[in-house]
XYZ file of C-alpha atoms in Angstrom:
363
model
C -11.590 81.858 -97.263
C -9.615 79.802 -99.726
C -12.130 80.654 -101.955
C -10.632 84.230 -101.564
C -6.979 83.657 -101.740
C -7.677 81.797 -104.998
C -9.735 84.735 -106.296
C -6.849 87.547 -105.645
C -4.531 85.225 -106.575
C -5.633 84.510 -109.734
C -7.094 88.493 -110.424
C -3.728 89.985 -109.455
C -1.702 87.593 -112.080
C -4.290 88.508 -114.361
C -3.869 92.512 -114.003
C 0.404 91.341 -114.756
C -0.320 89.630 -117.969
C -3.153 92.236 -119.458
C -0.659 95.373 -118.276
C 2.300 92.996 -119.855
C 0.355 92.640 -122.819
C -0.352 96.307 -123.601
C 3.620 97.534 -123.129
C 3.973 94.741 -125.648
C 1.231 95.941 -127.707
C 2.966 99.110 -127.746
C 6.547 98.373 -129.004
C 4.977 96.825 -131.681
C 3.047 100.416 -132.742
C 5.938 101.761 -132.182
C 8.374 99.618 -134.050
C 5.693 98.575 -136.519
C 7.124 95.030 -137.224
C 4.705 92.378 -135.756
C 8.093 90.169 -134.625
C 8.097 91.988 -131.180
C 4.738 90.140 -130.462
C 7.023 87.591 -129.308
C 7.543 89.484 -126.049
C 4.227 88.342 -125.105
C 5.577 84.803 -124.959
C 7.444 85.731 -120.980
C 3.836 85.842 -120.197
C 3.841 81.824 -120.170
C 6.256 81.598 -117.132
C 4.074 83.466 -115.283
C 0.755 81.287 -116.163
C 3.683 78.301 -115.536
C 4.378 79.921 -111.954
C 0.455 80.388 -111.215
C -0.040 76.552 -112.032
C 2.611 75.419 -109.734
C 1.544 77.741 -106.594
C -2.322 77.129 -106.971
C -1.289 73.397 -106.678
C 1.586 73.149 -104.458
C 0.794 76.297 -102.257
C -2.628 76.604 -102.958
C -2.408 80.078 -103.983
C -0.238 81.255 -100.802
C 3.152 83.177 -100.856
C 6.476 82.545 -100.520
C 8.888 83.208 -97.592
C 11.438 86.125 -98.717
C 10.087 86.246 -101.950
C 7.961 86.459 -104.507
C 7.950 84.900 -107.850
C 4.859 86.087 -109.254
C 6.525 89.526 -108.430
C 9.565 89.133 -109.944
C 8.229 87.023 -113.306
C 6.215 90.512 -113.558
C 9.117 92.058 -113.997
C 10.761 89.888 -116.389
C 7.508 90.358 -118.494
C 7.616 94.068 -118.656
C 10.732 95.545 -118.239
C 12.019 94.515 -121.690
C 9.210 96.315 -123.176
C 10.066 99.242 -121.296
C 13.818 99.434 -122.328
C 12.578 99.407 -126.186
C 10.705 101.980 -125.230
C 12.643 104.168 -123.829
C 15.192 103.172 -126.116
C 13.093 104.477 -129.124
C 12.098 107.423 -127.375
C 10.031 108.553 -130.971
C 9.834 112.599 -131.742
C 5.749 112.431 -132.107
C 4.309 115.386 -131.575
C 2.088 115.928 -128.724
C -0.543 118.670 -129.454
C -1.472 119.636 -126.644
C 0.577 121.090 -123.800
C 3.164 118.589 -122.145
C 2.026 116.172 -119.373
C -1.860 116.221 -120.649
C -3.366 113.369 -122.675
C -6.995 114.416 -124.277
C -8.787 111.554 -126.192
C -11.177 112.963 -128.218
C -13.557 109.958 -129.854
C -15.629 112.675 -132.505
C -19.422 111.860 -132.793
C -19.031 110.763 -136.829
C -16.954 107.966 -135.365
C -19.460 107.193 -133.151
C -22.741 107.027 -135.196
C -20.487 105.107 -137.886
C -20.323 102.320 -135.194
C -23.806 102.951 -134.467
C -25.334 102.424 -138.144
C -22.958 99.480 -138.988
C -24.391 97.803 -135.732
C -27.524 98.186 -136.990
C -27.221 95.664 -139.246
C -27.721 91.599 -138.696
C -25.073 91.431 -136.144
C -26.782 93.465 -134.083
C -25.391 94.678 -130.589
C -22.110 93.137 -130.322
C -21.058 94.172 -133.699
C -21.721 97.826 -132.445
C -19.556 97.292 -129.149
C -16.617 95.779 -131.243
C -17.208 98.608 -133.640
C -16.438 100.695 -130.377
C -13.562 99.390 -128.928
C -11.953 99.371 -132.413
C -12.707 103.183 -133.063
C -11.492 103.373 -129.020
C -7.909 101.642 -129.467
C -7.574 104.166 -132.696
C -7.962 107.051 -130.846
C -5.671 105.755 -128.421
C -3.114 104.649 -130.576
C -2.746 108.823 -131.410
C -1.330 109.721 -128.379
C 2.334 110.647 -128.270
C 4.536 107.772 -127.427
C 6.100 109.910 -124.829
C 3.019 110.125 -122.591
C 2.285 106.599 -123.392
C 6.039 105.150 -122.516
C 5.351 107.626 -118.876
C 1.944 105.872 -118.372
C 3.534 102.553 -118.695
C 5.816 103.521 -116.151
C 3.574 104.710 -113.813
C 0.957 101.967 -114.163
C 3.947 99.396 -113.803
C 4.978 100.842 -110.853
C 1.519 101.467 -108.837
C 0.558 97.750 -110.633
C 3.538 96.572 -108.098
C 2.301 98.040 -105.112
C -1.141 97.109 -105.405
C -0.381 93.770 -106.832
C 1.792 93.119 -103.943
C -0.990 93.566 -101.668
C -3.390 92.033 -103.476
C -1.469 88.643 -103.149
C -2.335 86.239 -100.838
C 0.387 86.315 -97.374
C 2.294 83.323 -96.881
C 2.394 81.817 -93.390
C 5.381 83.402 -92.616
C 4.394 87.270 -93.256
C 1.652 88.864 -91.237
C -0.352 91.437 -92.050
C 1.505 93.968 -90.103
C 4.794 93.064 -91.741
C 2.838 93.303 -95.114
C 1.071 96.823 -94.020
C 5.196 98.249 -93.578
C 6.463 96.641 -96.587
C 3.735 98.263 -98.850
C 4.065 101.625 -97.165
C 8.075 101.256 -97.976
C 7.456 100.042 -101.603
C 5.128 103.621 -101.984
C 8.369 105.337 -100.804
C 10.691 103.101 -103.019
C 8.635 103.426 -106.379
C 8.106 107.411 -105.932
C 11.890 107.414 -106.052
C 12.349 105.484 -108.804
C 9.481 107.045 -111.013
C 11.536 109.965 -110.578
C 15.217 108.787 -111.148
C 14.090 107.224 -114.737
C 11.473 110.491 -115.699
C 14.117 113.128 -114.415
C 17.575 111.678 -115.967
C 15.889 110.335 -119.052
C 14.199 113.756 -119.866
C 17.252 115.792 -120.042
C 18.152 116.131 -123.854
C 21.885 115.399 -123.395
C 20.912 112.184 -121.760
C 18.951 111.247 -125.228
C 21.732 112.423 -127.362
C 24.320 109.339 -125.445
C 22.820 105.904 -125.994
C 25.131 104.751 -123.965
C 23.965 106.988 -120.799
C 20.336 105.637 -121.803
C 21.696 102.220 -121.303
C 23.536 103.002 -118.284
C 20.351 104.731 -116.532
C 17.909 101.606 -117.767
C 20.398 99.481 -116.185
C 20.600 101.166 -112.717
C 16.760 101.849 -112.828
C 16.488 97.806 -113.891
C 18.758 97.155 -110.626
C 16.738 99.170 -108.297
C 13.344 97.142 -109.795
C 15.006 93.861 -107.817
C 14.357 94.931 -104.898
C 10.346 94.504 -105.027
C 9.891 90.467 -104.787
C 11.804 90.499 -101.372
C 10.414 90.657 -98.483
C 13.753 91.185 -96.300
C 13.015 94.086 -94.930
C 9.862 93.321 -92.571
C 10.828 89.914 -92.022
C 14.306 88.670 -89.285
C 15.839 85.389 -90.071
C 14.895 82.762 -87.824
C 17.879 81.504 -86.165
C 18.423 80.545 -82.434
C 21.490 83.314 -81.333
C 22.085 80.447 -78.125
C 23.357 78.248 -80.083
C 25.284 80.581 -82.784
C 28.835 81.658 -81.020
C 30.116 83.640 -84.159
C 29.551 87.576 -84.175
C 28.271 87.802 -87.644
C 25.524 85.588 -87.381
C 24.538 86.976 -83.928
C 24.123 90.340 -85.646
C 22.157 89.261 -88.528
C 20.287 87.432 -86.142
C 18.994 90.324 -84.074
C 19.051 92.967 -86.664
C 18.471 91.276 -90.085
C 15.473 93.917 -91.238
C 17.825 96.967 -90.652
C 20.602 95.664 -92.186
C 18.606 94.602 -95.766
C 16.895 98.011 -95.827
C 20.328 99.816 -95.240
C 21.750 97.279 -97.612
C 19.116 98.130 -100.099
C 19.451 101.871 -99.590
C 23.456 102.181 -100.227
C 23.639 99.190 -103.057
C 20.340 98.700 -104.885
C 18.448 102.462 -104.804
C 20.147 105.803 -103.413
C 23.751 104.410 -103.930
C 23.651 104.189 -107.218
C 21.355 106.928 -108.387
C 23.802 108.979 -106.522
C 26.580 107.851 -108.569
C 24.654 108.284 -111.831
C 23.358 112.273 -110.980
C 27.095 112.530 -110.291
C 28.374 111.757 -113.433
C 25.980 113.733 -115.028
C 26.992 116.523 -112.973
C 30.723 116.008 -113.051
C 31.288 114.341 -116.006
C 28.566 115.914 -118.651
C 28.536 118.612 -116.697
C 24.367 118.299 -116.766
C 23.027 120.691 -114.569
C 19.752 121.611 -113.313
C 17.662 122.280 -110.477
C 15.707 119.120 -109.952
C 19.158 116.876 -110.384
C 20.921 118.939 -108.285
C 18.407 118.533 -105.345
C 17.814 115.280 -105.844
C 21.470 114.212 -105.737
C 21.366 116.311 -102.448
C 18.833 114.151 -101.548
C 20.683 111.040 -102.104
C 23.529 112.012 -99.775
C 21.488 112.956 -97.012
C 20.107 109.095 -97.647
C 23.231 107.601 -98.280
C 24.507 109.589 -95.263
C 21.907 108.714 -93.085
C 21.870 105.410 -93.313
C 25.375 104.799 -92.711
C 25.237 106.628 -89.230
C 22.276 103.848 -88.310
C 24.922 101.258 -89.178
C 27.445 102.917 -86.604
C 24.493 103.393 -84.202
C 23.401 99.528 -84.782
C 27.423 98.424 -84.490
C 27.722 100.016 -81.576
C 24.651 99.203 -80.120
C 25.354 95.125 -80.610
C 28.740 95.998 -79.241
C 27.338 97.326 -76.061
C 25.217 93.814 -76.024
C 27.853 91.888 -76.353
C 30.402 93.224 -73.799
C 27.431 93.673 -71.099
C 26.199 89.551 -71.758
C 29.816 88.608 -71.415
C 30.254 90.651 -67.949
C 27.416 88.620 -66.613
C 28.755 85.544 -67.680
C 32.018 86.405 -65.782
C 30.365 87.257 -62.668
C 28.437 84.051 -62.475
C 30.103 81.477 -64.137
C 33.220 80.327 -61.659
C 36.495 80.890 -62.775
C 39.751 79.236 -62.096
C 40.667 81.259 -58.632
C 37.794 80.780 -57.565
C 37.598 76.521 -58.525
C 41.422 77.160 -56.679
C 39.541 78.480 -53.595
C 36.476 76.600 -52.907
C 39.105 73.717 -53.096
C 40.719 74.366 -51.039
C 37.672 75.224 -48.451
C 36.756 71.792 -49.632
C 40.714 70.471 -47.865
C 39.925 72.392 -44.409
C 36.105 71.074 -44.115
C 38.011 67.803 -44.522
C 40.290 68.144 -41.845
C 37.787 69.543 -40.047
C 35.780 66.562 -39.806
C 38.973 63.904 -39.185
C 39.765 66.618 -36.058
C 36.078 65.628 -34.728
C 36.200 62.347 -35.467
C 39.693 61.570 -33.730
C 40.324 64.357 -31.167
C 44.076 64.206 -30.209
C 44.972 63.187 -26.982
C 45.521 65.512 -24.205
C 48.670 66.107 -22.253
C 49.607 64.225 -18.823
C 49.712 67.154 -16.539
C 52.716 67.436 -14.491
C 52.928 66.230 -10.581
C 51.902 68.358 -7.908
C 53.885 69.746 -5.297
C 51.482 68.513 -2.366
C 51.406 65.135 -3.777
């Protein structure tokens, strides 16, 4: 079994330093200056983070977070904002949204007859992966900069569940979380593909830095595991409200959190600029900045329902705590019971005497 967690631990940090590595590979096509090969050097604190768990956690998680997660995203976003940033005009030739790579036979037996020679078969495969990597290198850099996106987002998902659970996570928690990252990363693929499409948006490079920013914002909230996981505190001996409630209902509150600060919030507020400000209409922003304030809506009526849910909790313990913990009065009363059983007992133990009855007649 440890055999195992070392395996998919070291596989899945693998998969974030190869995918790394080709969205650096690209900015430097792109840019065509080999400096931007120095990107690849954020790779090193994630081989730095792998040494330290495989020895100090022997390949295990982290409670509340993950930092194999969130290196990830140190390594790649940067290559994504240049990206995006560039945003070059080549031409895609066939119709938008398809890639075709066509490797032509020539190229082919060309890699064939120079591996014929005294290097034999591994000359021909390099031969291969060179004439491979050329072909690739023609597609547009549009399709390639939405391939990185969507291959950095499913990467986070799957990577996510590839790593090993800490102690502290089960595998139920960890079966919710991924299901709410699927949700979470469907959104965001398309907040950055719908805003950054719309040809006003590329015409303001200070709206592209704005959206990259909001969409970089809404990336933080993958290394957290918050929102399957309640803090472990003891409510007994906690007397303030605040940390009762974030005691009994810490999940809701980071999801909602996360929902009205970190994701819908703020794409709401960009769509609405765009709307109000640029006055950027069209049918897919319109709906989906419906969509956001149905979210944004939503969750703020399940923080009334949770308020007033702890508020019924709290007013019903402390009613029970009043009906059988004594008060005053009743201290006041048993008291004085306490006086008469007292008196009681003095009256049995020294009876007063009785009356001399007066003389009778006869006698």
């Amino acid at each position: 079994m440890e055999l195992m967690v070392l395996f998919n631990a070291l596989v899945t940090r693998l998969l974030f330093v190869l995918h790394s590595l080709i969205g650096v590979w690209r900015v430097t096509a792109v840019k065509k200056e080999p400096k931007y090969w120095l990107l690849a050097l954020l790779n090193l604190l994630l081989c730095l983070e792998t040494g330290l768990t495989l020895k100090f956690k022997q390949g295990r998680g982290y409670k509340w977070f993950s930092p194999a997660i969130f290196l990830y995203l140190i390594c790649t976003v940067p290559s994504l904002w240049l990206l995006e940033i560039h945003h070059g005009t080549q031409y895609c030739g066939n119709e938008p949204g398809t890639v075709q790579v066509n490797i032509s036979n020539e190229d082919f037996n060309q890699s064939r007859d120079s591996g014929r020679g005294s290097e034999g078969t591994d000359h021909h495969i390099i031969q291969t992966a060179k004439v491979f990597v050329n072909q690739l290198s023609r597609i547009c850099e549009t399709v390639w900069t939405l391939a990185l996106h969507q291959t950095f987002l499913l990467l986070l998902v799957v990577g996510r569940w590839l790593l090993p659970i800490g102690v502290e996570i089960t595998r139920d928690q960890l079966s919710q979380l991924l299901l709410m990252f699927v949700g979470t990363a469907a959104d965001i693929l398309e907040f950055a593909s719908e805003t950054l499409d719309i040809e006003d948006v590329r015409k303001n490079y200070a709206l592209i830095n704005a959206i990259l920013a909001v969409w970089t914002w809404s990336m933080l909230q993958f290394p957290l595991d918050l929102a399957v996981q309640h803090i472990g505190c003891k409510p007994k001996t906690t007397r303030q409200i605040p940390s009762l409630l974030l005691c009994r209902y810490s999940a809701e509150l980071w999801n909602i959190g996360v929902s009205l600060f970190i994701q819908d919030g703020p794409f709401f507020i960009v769509r609405s600029i765009l709307m109000g400000h640029f006055g950027i209409f069209n049918q897919m922003l319109v709906f989906f900045t419906a969509k956001n304030i149905l979210v944004v809506t939503l969750q703020l009526y399940r923080l009334a329902v949770i308020s007033l849910d702890f508020h019924a909790t709290i007013l019903q313990k402390s009613r029970k705590e009043v009906s059988c913990c004594p008060c005053e009065p009743y201290e006041a009363s048993s008291h004085a019971a306490t006086e008469q059983d007292t008196e009681m007992k003095e009256f049995v133990a020294f009876p007063p005497k009785e009356k001399s009855q007066a003389p009778s007649e006869d006698q």
